[in-house]
């Protein structure tokens, strides 16, 4: 594998991207074509409504197996399999099925999300949304792109993404998501109660990775959520940032478990202080 021109010793992010694209394509096909008619829940995690299906596990096995074949020395953080150490400085951050509840109910808003980190920094990310026929990708510093989906020119053409120019918050369409833990949700409901009268409207799509790509594609003006895991965030955050979104958590902190806020710069500047004032990062 060739090395990054900017960081000698690191693999070229485009080569990591190519692996992520192929792994996401294979996992997306498995999930789309292999969904059993009688799909059920095989386990629960943080609460009884935080579910795992046999297909989450099968998709993660496919992805980790594929990556291990090509890059056996890399570390992996997967939603279903946890953390495994590596020796290369590269770590793959994988959500094999973001939007598991949508998938369980037969709703189309679910995705495969794969990011590659080099020494802790996300350098490549892919989000595949198979039921829309749409794939999003980004390499750090190289812009964000989408292929396929509604209004796409030709199925194989990659189209550069830019966030929508920021409207005032009162005209902004804001995406969000809700945690699976009841106490966290109660706090999130309170924040939505305060935000809803101040914005154009709110959307809850059910898959954070898809929301972040929709932000990148100009289909949302902003997004926030408390409690996201690295696998929900990594690829979508890079894609949104490369499309021009600002990303952060509480003021001065990066997006993460505590709070993630991503939006065009104008909306970000209005939204982040309100979320801070309302204590959107705690119960
Ligand atoms: C969930 C989705 C959802 C978000 C939750 C995530 P999962 O991921 O991204 O939109 O609100 O916080 O946990 O469980 O479907 O992989």
mmCIF file of C-alpha atoms and ligand atoms in Angstrom:
data_model
loop_
_atom_site.group_PDB
_atom_site.id
_atom_site.type_symbol
_atom_site.label_atom_id
_atom_site.label_comp_id
_atom_site.label_asym_id
_atom_site.label_seq_id
_atom_site.Cartn_x
_atom_site.Cartn_y
_atom_site.Cartn_z
ATOM 1 C CA UNK A 1 0.000 0.000 0.000
ATOM 2 C CA UNK A 2 1.371 3.445 -0.899
ATOM 3 C CA UNK A 3 2.003 6.165 1.668
ATOM 4 C CA UNK A 4 0.247 9.464 2.279
ATOM 5 C CA UNK A 5 2.079 12.261 0.421
ATOM 6 C CA UNK A 6 1.467 14.642 3.374
ATOM 7 C CA UNK A 7 2.272 12.172 6.163
ATOM 8 C CA UNK A 8 5.106 9.797 5.268
ATOM 9 C CA UNK A 9 4.644 6.489 7.059
ATOM 10 C CA UNK A 10 0.844 6.697 6.944
ATOM 11 C CA UNK A 11 -1.074 4.823 4.257
ATOM 12 C CA UNK A 12 -2.642 6.935 1.522
ATOM 13 C CA UNK A 13 -6.197 7.919 2.687
ATOM 14 C CA UNK A 14 -7.514 7.263 -0.827
ATOM 15 C CA UNK A 15 -6.509 3.636 -0.473
ATOM 16 C CA UNK A 16 -8.229 3.408 2.919
ATOM 17 C CA UNK A 17 -11.272 5.035 1.315
ATOM 18 C CA UNK A 18 -11.323 2.453 -1.484
ATOM 19 C CA UNK A 19 -11.376 -0.360 1.082
ATOM 20 C CA UNK A 20 -14.141 1.349 3.068
ATOM 21 C CA UNK A 21 -16.209 1.820 -0.108
ATOM 22 C CA UNK A 22 -15.925 -1.841 -1.043
ATOM 23 C CA UNK A 23 -16.652 -3.077 2.505
ATOM 24 C CA UNK A 24 -19.686 -0.765 2.772
ATOM 25 C CA UNK A 25 -20.961 -1.891 -0.636
ATOM 26 C CA UNK A 26 -20.756 -5.561 0.332
ATOM 27 C CA UNK A 27 -22.346 -5.011 3.760
ATOM 28 C CA UNK A 28 -25.091 -2.841 2.235
ATOM 29 C CA UNK A 29 -25.972 -5.584 -0.238
ATOM 30 C CA UNK A 30 -26.041 -8.197 2.499
ATOM 31 C CA UNK A 31 -28.362 -6.041 4.613
ATOM 32 C CA UNK A 32 -30.618 -5.064 1.707
ATOM 33 C CA UNK A 33 -30.920 -8.481 0.083
ATOM 34 C CA UNK A 34 -30.531 -10.726 3.107
ATOM 35 C CA UNK A 35 -33.066 -9.212 5.521
ATOM 36 C CA UNK A 36 -35.147 -12.117 6.811
ATOM 37 C CA UNK A 37 -38.914 -11.581 6.593
ATOM 38 C CA UNK A 38 -39.207 -12.616 10.232
ATOM 39 C CA UNK A 39 -36.286 -10.483 11.454
ATOM 40 C CA UNK A 40 -36.272 -10.255 15.224
ATOM 41 C CA UNK A 41 -34.192 -8.863 18.054
ATOM 42 C CA UNK A 42 -31.320 -11.063 19.211
ATOM 43 C CA UNK A 43 -30.004 -8.885 22.066
ATOM 44 C CA UNK A 44 -30.394 -5.523 23.778
ATOM 45 C CA UNK A 45 -27.670 -3.123 24.926
ATOM 46 C CA UNK A 46 -28.037 0.135 26.911
ATOM 47 C CA UNK A 47 -31.805 -0.382 27.449
ATOM 48 C CA UNK A 48 -34.615 -2.727 26.311
ATOM 49 C CA UNK A 49 -35.215 -0.533 23.221
ATOM 50 C CA UNK A 50 -31.529 -0.453 22.179
ATOM 51 C CA UNK A 51 -31.636 -3.549 19.981
ATOM 52 C CA UNK A 52 -29.286 -5.787 18.009
ATOM 53 C CA UNK A 53 -30.431 -8.055 15.169
ATOM 54 C CA UNK A 54 -28.650 -11.002 13.593
ATOM 55 C CA UNK A 55 -28.057 -8.729 10.578
ATOM 56 C CA UNK A 56 -26.099 -6.108 12.579
ATOM 57 C CA UNK A 57 -23.771 -8.895 13.655
ATOM 58 C CA UNK A 58 -23.524 -10.495 10.201
ATOM 59 C CA UNK A 59 -22.764 -7.136 8.536
ATOM 60 C CA UNK A 60 -20.059 -6.294 11.060
ATOM 61 C CA UNK A 61 -18.448 -9.727 10.568
ATOM 62 C CA UNK A 62 -18.397 -9.188 6.827
ATOM 63 C CA UNK A 63 -16.783 -5.748 7.187
ATOM 64 C CA UNK A 64 -14.168 -6.733 9.776
ATOM 65 C CA UNK A 65 -13.331 -9.909 7.823
ATOM 66 C CA UNK A 66 -12.832 -7.933 4.616
ATOM 67 C CA UNK A 67 -10.669 -5.288 6.313
ATOM 68 C CA UNK A 68 -8.609 -7.909 8.163
ATOM 69 C CA UNK A 69 -7.841 -9.640 4.844
ATOM 70 C CA UNK A 70 -6.432 -6.416 3.397
ATOM 71 C CA UNK A 71 -5.024 -4.700 6.499
ATOM 72 C CA UNK A 72 -4.451 -7.278 9.252
ATOM 73 C CA UNK A 73 -2.387 -4.913 11.426
ATOM 74 C CA UNK A 74 -5.092 -2.269 11.884
ATOM 75 C CA UNK A 75 -7.171 -1.689 15.013
ATOM 76 C CA UNK A 76 -10.957 -1.880 14.865
ATOM 77 C CA UNK A 77 -13.718 -0.262 16.897
ATOM 78 C CA UNK A 78 -17.023 -1.822 15.908
ATOM 79 C CA UNK A 79 -20.467 -1.200 17.373
ATOM 80 C CA UNK A 80 -21.093 -4.901 17.844
ATOM 81 C CA UNK A 81 -17.620 -6.352 18.404
ATOM 82 C CA UNK A 82 -15.952 -3.594 20.455
ATOM 83 C CA UNK A 83 -12.310 -2.578 20.407
ATOM 84 C CA UNK A 84 -9.407 -4.591 19.001
ATOM 85 C CA UNK A 85 -5.845 -3.326 19.067
ATOM 86 C CA UNK A 86 -3.571 -2.925 16.082
ATOM 87 C CA UNK A 87 0.024 -2.071 15.282
ATOM 88 C CA UNK A 88 -0.268 0.208 12.240
ATOM 89 C CA UNK A 89 -1.619 3.478 13.718
ATOM 90 C CA UNK A 90 -4.806 2.998 11.664
ATOM 91 C CA UNK A 91 -8.131 2.285 13.359
ATOM 92 C CA UNK A 92 -11.385 1.462 11.600
ATOM 93 C CA UNK A 93 -14.525 2.814 13.271
ATOM 94 C CA UNK A 94 -17.533 0.815 12.100
ATOM 95 C CA UNK A 95 -21.291 1.012 12.491
ATOM 96 C CA UNK A 96 -22.409 -1.939 10.368
ATOM 97 C CA UNK A 97 -26.060 -0.873 10.614
ATOM 98 C CA UNK A 98 -26.823 2.646 11.773
ATOM 99 C CA UNK A 99 -30.562 3.009 12.196
ATOM 100 C CA UNK A 100 -31.174 -0.522 13.450
ATOM 101 C CA UNK A 101 -34.701 0.352 14.589
ATOM 102 C CA UNK A 102 -35.582 1.644 11.090
ATOM 103 C CA UNK A 103 -34.182 -1.575 9.622
ATOM 104 C CA UNK A 104 -36.144 -3.707 12.081
ATOM 105 C CA UNK A 105 -39.392 -1.976 11.080
ATOM 106 C CA UNK A 106 -38.669 -2.050 7.329
ATOM 107 C CA UNK A 107 -38.098 1.714 7.085
ATOM 108 C CA UNK A 108 -35.481 2.793 4.512
ATOM 109 C CA UNK A 109 -33.412 5.191 6.679
ATOM 110 C CA UNK A 110 -30.487 2.999 7.648
ATOM 111 C CA UNK A 111 -26.846 2.982 6.619
ATOM 112 C CA UNK A 112 -23.463 1.311 6.795
ATOM 113 C CA UNK A 113 -20.862 3.690 8.235
ATOM 114 C CA UNK A 114 -17.101 3.069 8.037
ATOM 115 C CA UNK A 115 -14.340 5.516 8.951
ATOM 116 C CA UNK A 116 -10.546 5.173 9.030
ATOM 117 C CA UNK A 117 -8.573 7.038 11.686
ATOM 118 C CA UNK A 118 -4.823 7.653 11.443
ATOM 119 C CA UNK A 119 -3.244 8.360 14.820
ATOM 120 C CA UNK A 120 -6.640 9.342 16.210
ATOM 121 C CA UNK A 121 -7.689 11.650 13.361
ATOM 122 C CA UNK A 122 -10.459 10.610 10.920
ATOM 123 C CA UNK A 123 -8.898 10.599 7.448
ATOM 124 C CA UNK A 124 -11.500 8.761 5.355
ATOM 125 C CA UNK A 125 -15.197 8.023 5.728
ATOM 126 C CA UNK A 126 -17.954 6.245 3.841
ATOM 127 C CA UNK A 127 -21.689 6.113 4.540
ATOM 128 C CA UNK A 128 -23.747 3.840 2.275
ATOM 129 C CA UNK A 129 -27.540 4.216 2.322
ATOM 130 C CA UNK A 130 -28.616 1.182 0.272
ATOM 131 C CA UNK A 131 -32.387 1.769 0.189
ATOM 132 C CA UNK A 132 -31.752 5.177 -1.392
ATOM 133 C CA UNK A 133 -29.091 3.736 -3.724
ATOM 134 C CA UNK A 134 -26.818 6.441 -2.350
ATOM 135 C CA UNK A 135 -23.214 6.468 -1.114
ATOM 136 C CA UNK A 136 -21.345 9.329 0.563
ATOM 137 C CA UNK A 137 -17.590 9.606 0.909
ATOM 138 C CA UNK A 138 -14.896 11.974 2.105
ATOM 139 C CA UNK A 139 -11.157 12.105 2.604
ATOM 140 C CA UNK A 140 -9.765 14.663 5.027
ATOM 141 C CA UNK A 141 -8.948 17.840 3.087
ATOM 142 C CA UNK A 142 -10.338 16.378 -0.143
ATOM 143 C CA UNK A 143 -14.011 17.389 -0.054
ATOM 144 C CA UNK A 144 -17.179 15.323 0.334
ATOM 145 C CA UNK A 145 -19.008 13.538 -2.475
ATOM 146 C CA UNK A 146 -22.137 11.520 -3.101
ATOM 147 C CA UNK A 147 -22.995 8.959 -5.739
ATOM 148 C CA UNK A 148 -26.513 7.796 -6.670
ATOM 149 C CA UNK A 149 -29.725 8.687 -4.925
ATOM 150 C CA UNK A 150 -32.480 11.133 -5.754
ATOM 151 C CA UNK A 151 -31.579 13.631 -8.503
ATOM 152 C CA UNK A 152 -28.153 12.075 -9.171
ATOM 153 C CA UNK A 153 -26.850 12.649 -12.691
ATOM 154 C CA UNK A 154 -25.566 9.151 -13.479
ATOM 155 C CA UNK A 155 -25.410 6.258 -11.059
ATOM 156 C CA UNK A 156 -21.593 6.096 -11.202
ATOM 157 C CA UNK A 157 -20.860 9.850 -11.066
ATOM 158 C CA UNK A 158 -19.545 11.360 -7.836
ATOM 159 C CA UNK A 159 -21.020 14.770 -7.129
ATOM 160 C CA UNK A 160 -19.268 17.278 -4.828
ATOM 161 C CA UNK A 161 -21.293 18.238 -1.749
ATOM 162 C CA UNK A 162 -21.691 21.632 -0.124
ATOM 163 C CA UNK A 163 -23.824 22.443 2.896
ATOM 164 C CA UNK A 164 -26.716 24.792 2.227
ATOM 165 C CA UNK A 165 -25.873 28.462 2.978
ATOM 166 C CA UNK A 166 -26.969 29.118 6.570
ATOM 167 C CA UNK A 167 -30.382 30.726 6.982
ATOM 168 C CA UNK A 168 -31.244 32.464 10.269
ATOM 169 C CA UNK A 169 -32.037 29.853 12.935
ATOM 170 C CA UNK A 170 -35.731 30.769 12.670
ATOM 171 C CA UNK A 171 -35.655 29.421 9.071
ATOM 172 C CA UNK A 172 -33.464 26.399 9.771
ATOM 173 C CA UNK A 173 -34.430 22.737 9.408
ATOM 174 C CA UNK A 174 -32.690 20.908 12.248
ATOM 175 C CA UNK A 175 -32.118 17.159 12.567
ATOM 176 C CA UNK A 176 -31.695 15.447 15.886
ATOM 177 C CA UNK A 177 -31.830 12.026 17.497
ATOM 178 C CA UNK A 178 -32.844 10.500 20.799
ATOM 179 C CA UNK A 179 -30.893 8.251 23.090
ATOM 180 C CA UNK A 180 -32.127 4.814 24.128
ATOM 181 C CA UNK A 181 -31.805 5.571 27.859
ATOM 182 C CA UNK A 182 -35.010 6.950 29.399
ATOM 183 C CA UNK A 183 -33.383 9.588 31.640
ATOM 184 C CA UNK A 184 -31.339 10.973 28.725
ATOM 185 C CA UNK A 185 -34.488 11.093 26.571
ATOM 186 C CA UNK A 186 -36.383 13.077 29.178
ATOM 187 C CA UNK A 187 -33.676 15.761 28.976
ATOM 188 C CA UNK A 188 -33.691 15.597 25.161
ATOM 189 C CA UNK A 189 -37.478 16.089 25.107
ATOM 190 C CA UNK A 190 -37.061 19.250 27.195
ATOM 191 C CA UNK A 191 -34.465 20.625 24.721
ATOM 192 C CA UNK A 192 -36.742 19.887 21.738
ATOM 193 C CA UNK A 193 -39.624 21.601 23.542
ATOM 194 C CA UNK A 194 -37.517 24.764 23.756
ATOM 195 C CA UNK A 195 -36.024 24.544 20.250
ATOM 196 C CA UNK A 196 -39.128 23.714 18.198
ATOM 197 C CA UNK A 197 -40.755 27.180 18.412
ATOM 198 C CA UNK A 198 -37.458 28.816 17.367
ATOM 199 C CA UNK A 199 -36.754 26.933 14.105
ATOM 200 C CA UNK A 200 -38.445 26.100 10.783
ATOM 201 C CA UNK A 201 -38.929 22.508 11.878
ATOM 202 C CA UNK A 202 -37.241 19.467 13.372
ATOM 203 C CA UNK A 203 -36.524 16.068 11.767
ATOM 204 C CA UNK A 204 -35.760 12.773 13.512
ATOM 205 C CA UNK A 205 -34.619 10.383 10.800
ATOM 206 C CA UNK A 206 -33.413 7.514 13.013
ATOM 207 C CA UNK A 207 -29.818 7.146 11.775
ATOM 208 C CA UNK A 208 -27.265 9.764 12.792
ATOM 209 C CA UNK A 209 -24.873 8.878 9.954
ATOM 210 C CA UNK A 210 -27.646 9.535 7.409
ATOM 211 C CA UNK A 211 -28.582 12.813 9.128
ATOM 212 C CA UNK A 212 -24.971 14.015 8.879
ATOM 213 C CA UNK A 213 -24.804 13.124 5.175
ATOM 214 C CA UNK A 214 -28.131 14.900 4.626
ATOM 215 C CA UNK A 215 -26.580 17.956 6.267
ATOM 216 C CA UNK A 216 -23.645 17.658 3.855
ATOM 217 C CA UNK A 217 -26.066 17.369 0.915
ATOM 218 C CA UNK A 218 -28.019 20.516 1.895
ATOM 219 C CA UNK A 219 -31.089 18.571 3.051
ATOM 220 C CA UNK A 220 -30.775 19.839 6.626
ATOM 221 C CA UNK A 221 -29.367 23.100 7.994
ATOM 222 C CA UNK A 222 -28.059 21.619 11.225
ATOM 223 C CA UNK A 223 -27.961 18.580 13.490
ATOM 224 C CA UNK A 224 -27.404 17.962 17.173
ATOM 225 C CA UNK A 225 -27.574 14.986 19.502
ATOM 226 C CA UNK A 226 -26.359 13.958 22.904
ATOM 227 C CA UNK A 227 -24.968 10.458 23.517
ATOM 228 C CA UNK A 228 -23.625 9.526 20.078
ATOM 229 C CA UNK A 229 -20.933 6.868 19.987
ATOM 230 C CA UNK A 230 -17.797 7.174 17.832
ATOM 231 C CA UNK A 231 -19.233 4.694 15.308
ATOM 232 C CA UNK A 232 -22.414 6.802 14.845
ATOM 233 C CA UNK A 233 -20.351 9.931 14.278
ATOM 234 C CA UNK A 234 -16.955 9.251 12.689
ATOM 235 C CA UNK A 235 -17.684 8.915 8.959
ATOM 236 C CA UNK A 236 -20.668 11.286 8.867
ATOM 237 C CA UNK A 237 -18.828 13.980 10.781
ATOM 238 C CA UNK A 238 -15.947 13.958 8.278
ATOM 239 C CA UNK A 239 -18.399 14.061 5.351
ATOM 240 C CA UNK A 240 -20.333 16.993 6.865
ATOM 241 C CA UNK A 241 -17.142 18.893 7.683
ATOM 242 C CA UNK A 242 -15.710 18.362 4.235
ATOM 243 C CA UNK A 243 -18.968 19.786 2.850
ATOM 244 C CA UNK A 244 -18.435 22.944 4.889
ATOM 245 C CA UNK A 245 -20.225 22.214 8.168
ATOM 246 C CA UNK A 246 -18.819 23.307 11.501
ATOM 247 C CA UNK A 247 -18.584 20.566 14.091
ATOM 248 C CA UNK A 248 -18.305 20.812 17.869
ATOM 249 C CA UNK A 249 -19.658 19.761 21.200
ATOM 250 C CA UNK A 250 -20.036 22.086 24.154
ATOM 251 C CA UNK A 251 -18.254 25.382 23.376
ATOM 252 C CA UNK A 252 -14.537 24.769 22.823
ATOM 253 C CA UNK A 253 -14.895 20.974 22.788
ATOM 254 C CA UNK A 254 -15.063 18.490 19.930
ATOM 255 C CA UNK A 255 -18.246 16.674 18.967
ATOM 256 C CA UNK A 256 -18.676 13.456 20.921
ATOM 257 C CA UNK A 257 -20.694 11.528 23.461
ATOM 258 C CA UNK A 258 -21.385 14.586 25.615
ATOM 259 C CA UNK A 259 -22.881 16.578 22.727
ATOM 260 C CA UNK A 260 -22.518 16.760 18.951
ATOM 261 C CA UNK A 261 -23.526 19.896 17.050
ATOM 262 C CA UNK A 262 -22.958 20.116 13.303
ATOM 263 C CA UNK A 263 -24.314 22.843 11.048
ATOM 264 C CA UNK A 264 -23.459 25.434 8.465
ATOM 265 C CA UNK A 265 -21.395 28.157 10.173
ATOM 266 C CA UNK A 266 -24.261 30.644 10.671
ATOM 267 C CA UNK A 267 -26.668 28.089 12.123
ATOM 268 C CA UNK A 268 -23.890 26.604 14.276
ATOM 269 C CA UNK A 269 -23.166 30.051 15.755
ATOM 270 C CA UNK A 270 -26.799 30.413 16.853
ATOM 271 C CA UNK A 271 -27.520 26.810 17.843
ATOM 272 C CA UNK A 272 -24.496 25.865 19.946
ATOM 273 C CA UNK A 273 -24.955 28.621 22.594
ATOM 274 C CA UNK A 274 -28.652 27.740 22.999
ATOM 275 C CA UNK A 275 -27.826 24.059 23.527
ATOM 276 C CA UNK A 276 -25.220 25.126 26.076
ATOM 277 C CA UNK A 277 -27.684 27.439 27.854
ATOM 278 C CA UNK A 278 -30.317 24.676 27.982
ATOM 279 C CA UNK A 279 -27.852 22.084 29.264
ATOM 280 C CA UNK A 280 -28.378 19.814 26.255
ATOM 281 C CA UNK A 281 -25.386 17.737 27.331
ATOM 282 C CA UNK A 282 -26.854 16.485 30.605
ATOM 283 C CA UNK A 283 -30.132 15.022 31.937
HETATM 284 C C1 LIG B 1 -28.641 5.133 16.599
HETATM 285 C C2 LIG B 1 -29.056 6.055 15.473
HETATM 286 C C3 LIG B 1 -30.040 7.085 15.982
HETATM 287 C C4 LIG B 1 -29.451 7.893 17.115
HETATM 288 C C5 LIG B 1 -29.004 6.973 18.226
HETATM 289 C C6 LIG B 1 -27.996 5.944 17.688
HETATM 290 P P1 LIG B 1 -27.996 2.589 15.982
HETATM 291 O O1 LIG B 1 -27.669 4.192 16.134
HETATM 292 O O2 LIG B 1 -27.965 6.691 14.903
HETATM 293 O O3 LIG B 1 -30.403 8.007 14.968
HETATM 294 O O4 LIG B 1 -30.446 8.767 17.599
HETATM 295 O O5 LIG B 1 -28.381 7.761 19.224
HETATM 296 O O6 LIG B 1 -27.604 5.087 18.724
HETATM 297 O O7 LIG B 1 -28.262 2.078 17.359
HETATM 298 O O8 LIG B 1 -29.168 2.473 15.100
HETATM 299 O O9 LIG B 1 -26.742 2.041 15.375
#
